[in-house]
Amino acid sequence: MGKSIFKNIPLFLIFLIFNSFLAQQKPIKTIEIGTKQDTIRKNDTIPAKEQLEGIVKTKADVERNSFSTKQTFLEKNAQVIYQDMQIDADYIRIDWSNSKIYARGGLDEKDRVKEPAVATQAGKKYEYDEVIYDYKTKQAVAFNARTEESEGVIVAQKTKKYNDSVFFMRNGKYTTDTYFIQKKDTIADYYLLAPNIKLVKGKESSQVITGPIQMYIEQVPTPLVMPFAILPFSEKRSAGILIPSFGERQDVGFFLNGLGYYQPIGEHFDLKILSDLYTKGSWNLRPEMNYLKKYRYSGRFNAEIGTIVRGIKGLDDYSRSSTYKIGWTHTQDSKANPLFTFNAAVDITSQKFYSNLLNNNYIYNNENLKTSQTSRVSIQKRFLSLPITINANATYSQNFSTGITDIRLPDLTVAMSQFYLFKPKTGMRTGLLENMTVNTGLSMSNYVQTTEAELFKDQMWKDMKTGLRNNIALSTNTSIAKYLTFTLSANVDNVLTTKTLEKRYNILTDKVDNISKNQFAGFSTFSTSASLQTVLYKFLNFKNGSTIEAIRHMVTPSVSFNYTPDFAAKNWGYYREFYGSRGEMTKYSIFEGGIYGAPSAGLTQSIGFNIANNLEMKVKSKSDSTGVKKLKIFENLNISGNYNFAADKNKWSVISVSSQSSFFNSKLTVNTMLTLEPYKILYDATGNNGVRTEDFGHFSLQGFNLQLGYSLSDEIFGKKEELGKIYKKKGEIRNEEYYFDEDNYARFTQPWSLRINANYAYTRGLSLFGTKMATAGLDGNIKLTPFWNITGRASYDFISKEISQASLGFSRDQRSFTISFNWVPFGVYKVYDFFIGIKANILSDAIKYKDRSFTQPRSSF
């Protein structure tokens, strides 16, 4: 022992002599400790078993050492480096006996920390007011620590570091406010407060796990409280709970809409299970699975099953009903396989789903007004060496008003590409023969019409009809006298079915029985037509100086002759007869109601006409660079009808008139449809059953429809101002940037848009009393400020004299989050809800405003 002390006396003396000199030096100083050479005396010796793994490097403006307490003091621009840990602070104290480093930030005149201490490890920065670091165990305790992770920052009252991977925090606040992170503001506009937080860091990802957590907005606590939170900081998708919107609906009570759980499954799948909960007992479960394979396909499976409860149990207004919905969408990437495509859009719901909605999103989108929907799955196959395309489709069509469902499972079509029958080997095609085209194909279909009660049951399969059809269409055209286009066409259909119809009058029931027979039968039909068409122009020029410079009227008249045989004749064998209730013979087709319909009855030798009009004019315009502006009076005005020479009576059909126009640079659109009955109609005593007479020339109105639409916006009433060119002064008000005028008033644009719609319809037909429909609607939005947006929608029914649908929405774009409020004050569903959506990707699915899948990392509570 004596020898050891004697050997270290020279080192001890040298250290004393140069101590004051070294304390005044700024360069980094290296202190090697934990070796035999640094032993001072027995009480100061650090055992060899506690040797450090590296070198402690220090520097400061002022540095001093205390050998009695075995401490080093660093003041002003102090720095300590040990392995991958670097601490920069205003004041640092190293206690060599306890292997502790104490660091503190810069103080103000009231001894409050104004400049934090900074610790850097593995390229990651941590800020503290105070920190105590054990450089042997690498554990640390920090106060008011600020830790940045991914897009956010955690500020904790007390943080304890157990190792490089695990941190425990007390009273921690997490926020993604960019102003707070960039230190433009000392207070975050929102934060999530948790009494206890655990931060787990990994090589590729990190995550925060908390106990009870509550959201604060502008330091005000909100009702958004959850028992725990999991915030993953990773580019990969992570599992977690999804936060709902909340509000109240008049019929089912207060609710949470969209409470759920998200779970990624492998690289290509993710699963969401959402729920809607209502205080009056209603509930809805909504599982949803998304899948994606880049450059190949993407899709989604979703379902909804729920029970809606209205009223109070035991009272007359009480009702309870169940609903379901099954959906599947699949989209193939257009570049995946150009010769084979597969797509699906399936949406199957219970009959009363849209009249008993539990998911409020349907209400805001006005889907509660749906009367029908169609689902389809389609496959298409093409060939490089064959001019053939194969299409297979399965369709499921629902009519919610009648309760009828049409199913085609499947429809198979083999179509041959159009070809010219007499195409010349060289040169241009001329004449009728060389321009003759052929289109042909073969189709097979299985079809059934059923109800929800019989869906996919034995009776449905018994009623299913199967058929095979071949179609051949020939067409050719040529020019006559340069100005006329002559077109000749023919169509042939060959049909084979597995069911036929037999009709019998039942004396006991006094009704006609329709008897379906399972047997093979077929028919062939054909028709021909010839048409002649031309285009006529008429120009009307006005004098110089006139506001209207010219008017152009373009007329496209066409006339056609159509011939179809009478397939009800006995020689065809497609029609039969049965005795009616009064003994009269009634003719019917054995293919009536068949999968491809029945052959037409009655000879058709008709002439059809159509006159299309287009009317435009040129007017002077100062706003146009050419000085002339073109206005469309009628984009399209059509008049059509036909006359059947072979008809026994009522040779004229109804006359149809339709028009389409737009005015004021297409801001106003006008569409009309008019139907005129050329014959006088006689009605019975009830006025409901009318009969067409042979008294021609009355032209009574049988139907009329008018649709108006007008779009308004701020741009109509003036040019859009570029504020940066008008006002040079720019600044902030409550962290929002504005331009200011000379009087220091904030200037900003207020973009808005408004769409006005009106619809009037009158339908009469063969009834004395017609039906009317008249509605008017508004749909618009306005930005009151650059960060406030209001949207609204309303529709008024003039017949029922009530508001049929209306909704109002407010949204506020904050610095780091969006607040939205939606309200439906009228109609069957009166509902409002409130929602908060965080902008940062790390929280946009936890406190979410829009769904995202396979795009950003998932975060959750």
Short mmCIF file of N, CA and C in Angstrom, two decimals, residues 432-513:
data_model
loop_
_atom_site.label_atom_id
_atom_site.label_comp_id
_atom_site.label_asym_id
_atom_site.label_seq_id
_atom_site.Cartn_x
_atom_site.Cartn_y
_atom_site.Cartn_z
N LEU A 432 -72.21 1.32 -100.16
CA LEU A 432 -72.89 0.60 -99.09
C LEU A 432 -72.21 -0.71 -98.72
N LEU A 433 -71.75 -1.46 -99.71
CA LEU A 433 -71.16 -2.76 -99.42
C LEU A 433 -69.83 -2.63 -98.68
N GLU A 434 -68.96 -1.76 -99.13
CA GLU A 434 -67.65 -1.65 -98.52
C GLU A 434 -67.71 -1.04 -97.12
N ASN A 435 -68.79 -0.31 -96.79
CA ASN A 435 -68.94 0.28 -95.46
C ASN A 435 -69.78 -0.59 -94.52
N MET A 436 -70.13 -1.79 -94.97
CA MET A 436 -70.98 -2.64 -94.13
C MET A 436 -70.17 -3.22 -92.97
N THR A 437 -70.65 -2.99 -91.75
CA THR A 437 -70.01 -3.52 -90.55
C THR A 437 -70.87 -4.61 -89.93
N VAL A 438 -70.20 -5.51 -89.24
CA VAL A 438 -70.89 -6.62 -88.57
C VAL A 438 -70.48 -6.62 -87.10
N ASN A 439 -71.47 -6.65 -86.22
CA ASN A 439 -71.26 -6.82 -84.78
C ASN A 439 -72.03 -8.06 -84.36
N THR A 440 -71.35 -9.00 -83.72
CA THR A 440 -72.03 -10.22 -83.30
C THR A 440 -71.46 -10.67 -81.96
N GLY A 441 -72.27 -11.41 -81.26
CA GLY A 441 -71.84 -11.91 -79.95
C GLY A 441 -72.82 -12.94 -79.43
N LEU A 442 -72.36 -13.65 -78.40
CA LEU A 442 -73.16 -14.69 -77.77
C LEU A 442 -73.23 -14.37 -76.27
N SER A 443 -74.40 -14.42 -75.70
CA SER A 443 -74.55 -14.11 -74.27
C SER A 443 -75.39 -15.17 -73.59
N MET A 444 -75.07 -15.42 -72.33
CA MET A 444 -75.83 -16.34 -71.50
C MET A 444 -76.13 -15.65 -70.18
N SER A 445 -77.32 -15.85 -69.66
CA SER A 445 -77.70 -15.15 -68.44
C SER A 445 -78.58 -16.03 -67.56
N ASN A 446 -78.43 -15.83 -66.25
CA ASN A 446 -79.31 -16.43 -65.24
C ASN A 446 -79.95 -15.29 -64.48
N TYR A 447 -81.26 -15.25 -64.44
CA TYR A 447 -81.95 -14.10 -63.87
C TYR A 447 -83.10 -14.56 -62.99
N VAL A 448 -83.28 -13.83 -61.86
CA VAL A 448 -84.42 -14.10 -60.99
C VAL A 448 -84.83 -12.80 -60.32
N GLN A 449 -86.11 -12.66 -60.12
CA GLN A 449 -86.68 -11.54 -59.38
C GLN A 449 -87.29 -12.09 -58.10
N THR A 450 -86.83 -11.57 -56.96
CA THR A 450 -87.24 -12.15 -55.69
C THR A 450 -87.42 -11.06 -54.64
N THR A 451 -87.69 -11.48 -53.42
CA THR A 451 -87.84 -10.56 -52.30
C THR A 451 -86.81 -10.90 -51.23
N GLU A 452 -86.68 -10.04 -50.25
CA GLU A 452 -85.70 -10.26 -49.18
C GLU A 452 -86.01 -11.54 -48.40
N ALA A 453 -87.28 -11.87 -48.25
CA ALA A 453 -87.65 -13.06 -47.49
C ALA A 453 -87.25 -14.35 -48.20
N GLU A 454 -87.20 -14.34 -49.54
CA GLU A 454 -86.87 -15.55 -50.30
C GLU A 454 -85.44 -15.55 -50.81
N LEU A 455 -84.64 -14.58 -50.37
CA LEU A 455 -83.30 -14.42 -50.90
C LEU A 455 -82.44 -15.65 -50.60
N PHE A 456 -81.89 -16.23 -51.68
CA PHE A 456 -80.99 -17.39 -51.62
C PHE A 456 -81.63 -18.61 -50.94
N LYS A 457 -82.95 -18.69 -51.05
CA LYS A 457 -83.66 -19.87 -50.55
C LYS A 457 -84.11 -20.73 -51.73
N ASP A 458 -84.70 -21.90 -51.42
CA ASP A 458 -85.06 -22.86 -52.47
C ASP A 458 -85.97 -22.24 -53.52
N GLN A 459 -86.95 -21.45 -53.09
CA GLN A 459 -87.89 -20.87 -54.03
C GLN A 459 -87.20 -19.94 -55.01
N MET A 460 -86.20 -19.23 -54.55
CA MET A 460 -85.48 -18.33 -55.43
C MET A 460 -84.78 -19.11 -56.54
N TRP A 461 -84.14 -20.21 -56.20
CA TRP A 461 -83.43 -21.01 -57.21
C TRP A 461 -84.41 -21.67 -58.17
N LYS A 462 -85.62 -22.01 -57.68
CA LYS A 462 -86.63 -22.59 -58.57
C LYS A 462 -87.14 -21.57 -59.58
N ASP A 463 -87.23 -20.30 -59.14
CA ASP A 463 -87.74 -19.26 -60.03
C ASP A 463 -86.68 -18.72 -60.99
N MET A 464 -85.45 -19.10 -60.82
CA MET A 464 -84.38 -18.56 -61.65
C MET A 464 -84.54 -18.98 -63.11
N LYS A 465 -84.34 -18.03 -64.01
CA LYS A 465 -84.48 -18.27 -65.45
C LYS A 465 -83.10 -18.25 -66.11
N THR A 466 -82.91 -19.14 -67.06
CA THR A 466 -81.65 -19.24 -67.77
C THR A 466 -81.90 -19.08 -69.27
N GLY A 467 -81.05 -18.34 -69.93
CA GLY A 467 -81.24 -18.12 -71.37
C GLY A 467 -79.93 -17.94 -72.10
N LEU A 468 -80.02 -18.18 -73.42
CA LEU A 468 -78.87 -18.03 -74.31
C LEU A 468 -79.32 -17.18 -75.48
N ARG A 469 -78.48 -16.21 -75.85
CA ARG A 469 -78.88 -15.28 -76.90
C ARG A 469 -77.72 -15.00 -77.85
N ASN A 470 -78.03 -15.01 -79.13
CA ASN A 470 -77.06 -14.62 -80.16
C ASN A 470 -77.62 -13.42 -80.91
N ASN A 471 -76.79 -12.38 -81.05
CA ASN A 471 -77.22 -11.16 -81.73
C ASN A 471 -76.27 -10.87 -82.88
N ILE A 472 -76.87 -10.52 -84.02
CA ILE A 472 -76.08 -10.13 -85.20
C ILE A 472 -76.63 -8.78 -85.67
N ALA A 473 -75.76 -7.78 -85.72
CA ALA A 473 -76.17 -6.45 -86.15
C ALA A 473 -75.35 -6.04 -87.36
N LEU A 474 -76.05 -5.68 -88.43
CA LEU A 474 -75.43 -5.22 -89.67
C LEU A 474 -75.74 -3.75 -89.86
N SER A 475 -74.75 -2.99 -90.31
CA SER A 475 -74.98 -1.57 -90.53
C SER A 475 -74.06 -1.07 -91.63
N THR A 476 -74.56 -0.14 -92.42
CA THR A 476 -73.75 0.48 -93.46
C THR A 476 -74.27 1.88 -93.73
N ASN A 477 -73.44 2.72 -94.33
CA ASN A 477 -73.85 4.09 -94.63
C ASN A 477 -73.07 4.60 -95.83
N THR A 478 -73.64 5.61 -96.43
CA THR A 478 -72.98 6.25 -97.57
C THR A 478 -73.54 7.66 -97.72
N SER A 479 -72.86 8.46 -98.51
CA SER A 479 -73.29 9.83 -98.74
C SER A 479 -74.06 9.91 -100.05
N ILE A 480 -75.13 10.74 -100.03
CA ILE A 480 -75.96 10.94 -101.21
C ILE A 480 -75.94 12.44 -101.52
N ALA A 481 -75.53 12.76 -102.70
CA ALA A 481 -75.50 14.16 -103.16
C ALA A 481 -74.68 15.04 -102.23
N LYS A 482 -73.67 14.47 -101.61
CA LYS A 482 -72.69 15.16 -100.75
C LYS A 482 -73.27 15.65 -99.43
N TYR A 483 -74.55 15.93 -99.34
CA TYR A 483 -75.10 16.57 -98.16
C TYR A 483 -75.98 15.64 -97.32
N LEU A 484 -76.32 14.50 -97.86
CA LEU A 484 -77.20 13.57 -97.15
C LEU A 484 -76.42 12.32 -96.77
N THR A 485 -76.68 11.83 -95.54
CA THR A 485 -76.07 10.58 -95.08
C THR A 485 -77.17 9.53 -94.99
N PHE A 486 -76.97 8.46 -95.74
CA PHE A 486 -77.94 7.36 -95.76
C PHE A 486 -77.38 6.20 -94.96
N THR A 487 -78.19 5.70 -94.03
CA THR A 487 -77.78 4.59 -93.16
C THR A 487 -78.78 3.46 -93.27
N LEU A 488 -78.27 2.25 -93.42
CA LEU A 488 -79.10 1.06 -93.52
C LEU A 488 -78.63 0.06 -92.47
N SER A 489 -79.55 -0.51 -91.70
CA SER A 489 -79.16 -1.44 -90.65
C SER A 489 -80.18 -2.57 -90.52
N ALA A 490 -79.71 -3.68 -89.96
CA ALA A 490 -80.57 -4.84 -89.70
C ALA A 490 -80.11 -5.49 -88.41
N ASN A 491 -81.04 -6.07 -87.70
CA ASN A 491 -80.73 -6.68 -86.41
C ASN A 491 -81.43 -8.03 -86.31
N VAL A 492 -80.67 -9.07 -85.91
CA VAL A 492 -81.22 -10.42 -85.78
C VAL A 492 -80.92 -10.93 -84.38
N ASP A 493 -81.94 -11.48 -83.71
CA ASP A 493 -81.79 -12.06 -82.37
C ASP A 493 -82.24 -13.51 -82.41
N ASN A 494 -81.42 -14.39 -81.83
CA ASN A 494 -81.78 -15.79 -81.66
C ASN A 494 -81.71 -16.11 -80.17
N VAL A 495 -82.81 -16.58 -79.60
CA VAL A 495 -82.92 -16.75 -78.15
C VAL A 495 -83.32 -18.18 -77.82
N LEU A 496 -82.67 -18.73 -76.79
CA LEU A 496 -83.02 -20.05 -76.25
C LEU A 496 -83.21 -19.90 -74.75
N THR A 497 -84.36 -20.37 -74.23
CA THR A 497 -84.66 -20.25 -72.80
C THR A 497 -85.01 -21.62 -72.22
N THR A 498 -85.01 -21.70 -70.89
CA THR A 498 -85.32 -22.95 -70.20
C THR A 498 -86.70 -22.93 -69.56
N LYS A 499 -87.43 -21.82 -69.71
CA LYS A 499 -88.77 -21.73 -69.12
C LYS A 499 -89.74 -21.12 -70.13
N THR A 500 -90.95 -21.61 -70.12
CA THR A 500 -92.03 -21.04 -70.93
C THR A 500 -93.24 -20.79 -70.03
N LEU A 501 -94.21 -20.06 -70.58
CA LEU A 501 -95.38 -19.66 -69.80
C LEU A 501 -96.65 -20.22 -70.41
N GLU A 502 -97.52 -20.69 -69.53
CA GLU A 502 -98.86 -21.11 -69.96
C GLU A 502 -99.88 -20.38 -69.10
N LYS A 503 -100.91 -19.81 -69.78
CA LYS A 503 -101.95 -19.05 -69.07
C LYS A 503 -103.28 -19.78 -69.17
N ARG A 504 -103.98 -19.85 -68.03
CA ARG A 504 -105.31 -20.45 -67.98
C ARG A 504 -106.20 -19.61 -67.08
N TYR A 505 -107.49 -19.55 -67.52
CA TYR A 505 -108.45 -18.85 -66.66
C TYR A 505 -108.99 -19.81 -65.63
N ASN A 506 -108.92 -19.43 -64.34
CA ASN A 506 -109.39 -20.26 -63.24
C ASN A 506 -110.79 -19.81 -62.84
N ILE A 507 -111.75 -20.71 -63.07
CA ILE A 507 -113.14 -20.36 -62.78
C ILE A 507 -113.36 -20.17 -61.28
N LEU A 508 -112.68 -20.99 -60.46
CA LEU A 508 -112.90 -20.93 -59.01
C LEU A 508 -112.41 -19.62 -58.41
N THR A 509 -111.29 -19.14 -58.88
CA THR A 509 -110.73 -17.91 -58.32
C THR A 509 -111.05 -16.68 -59.15
N ASP A 510 -111.62 -16.90 -60.35
CA ASP A 510 -111.93 -15.83 -61.28
C ASP A 510 -110.67 -15.02 -61.61
N LYS A 511 -109.57 -15.73 -61.73
CA LYS A 511 -108.31 -15.10 -62.08
C LYS A 511 -107.59 -15.93 -63.14
N VAL A 512 -106.62 -15.30 -63.78
CA VAL A 512 -105.81 -16.00 -64.76
C VAL A 512 -104.58 -16.56 -64.05
N ASP A 513 -104.38 -17.86 -64.15
CA ASP A 513 -103.21 -18.51 -63.55
C ASP A 513 -102.05 -18.50 -64.54
#
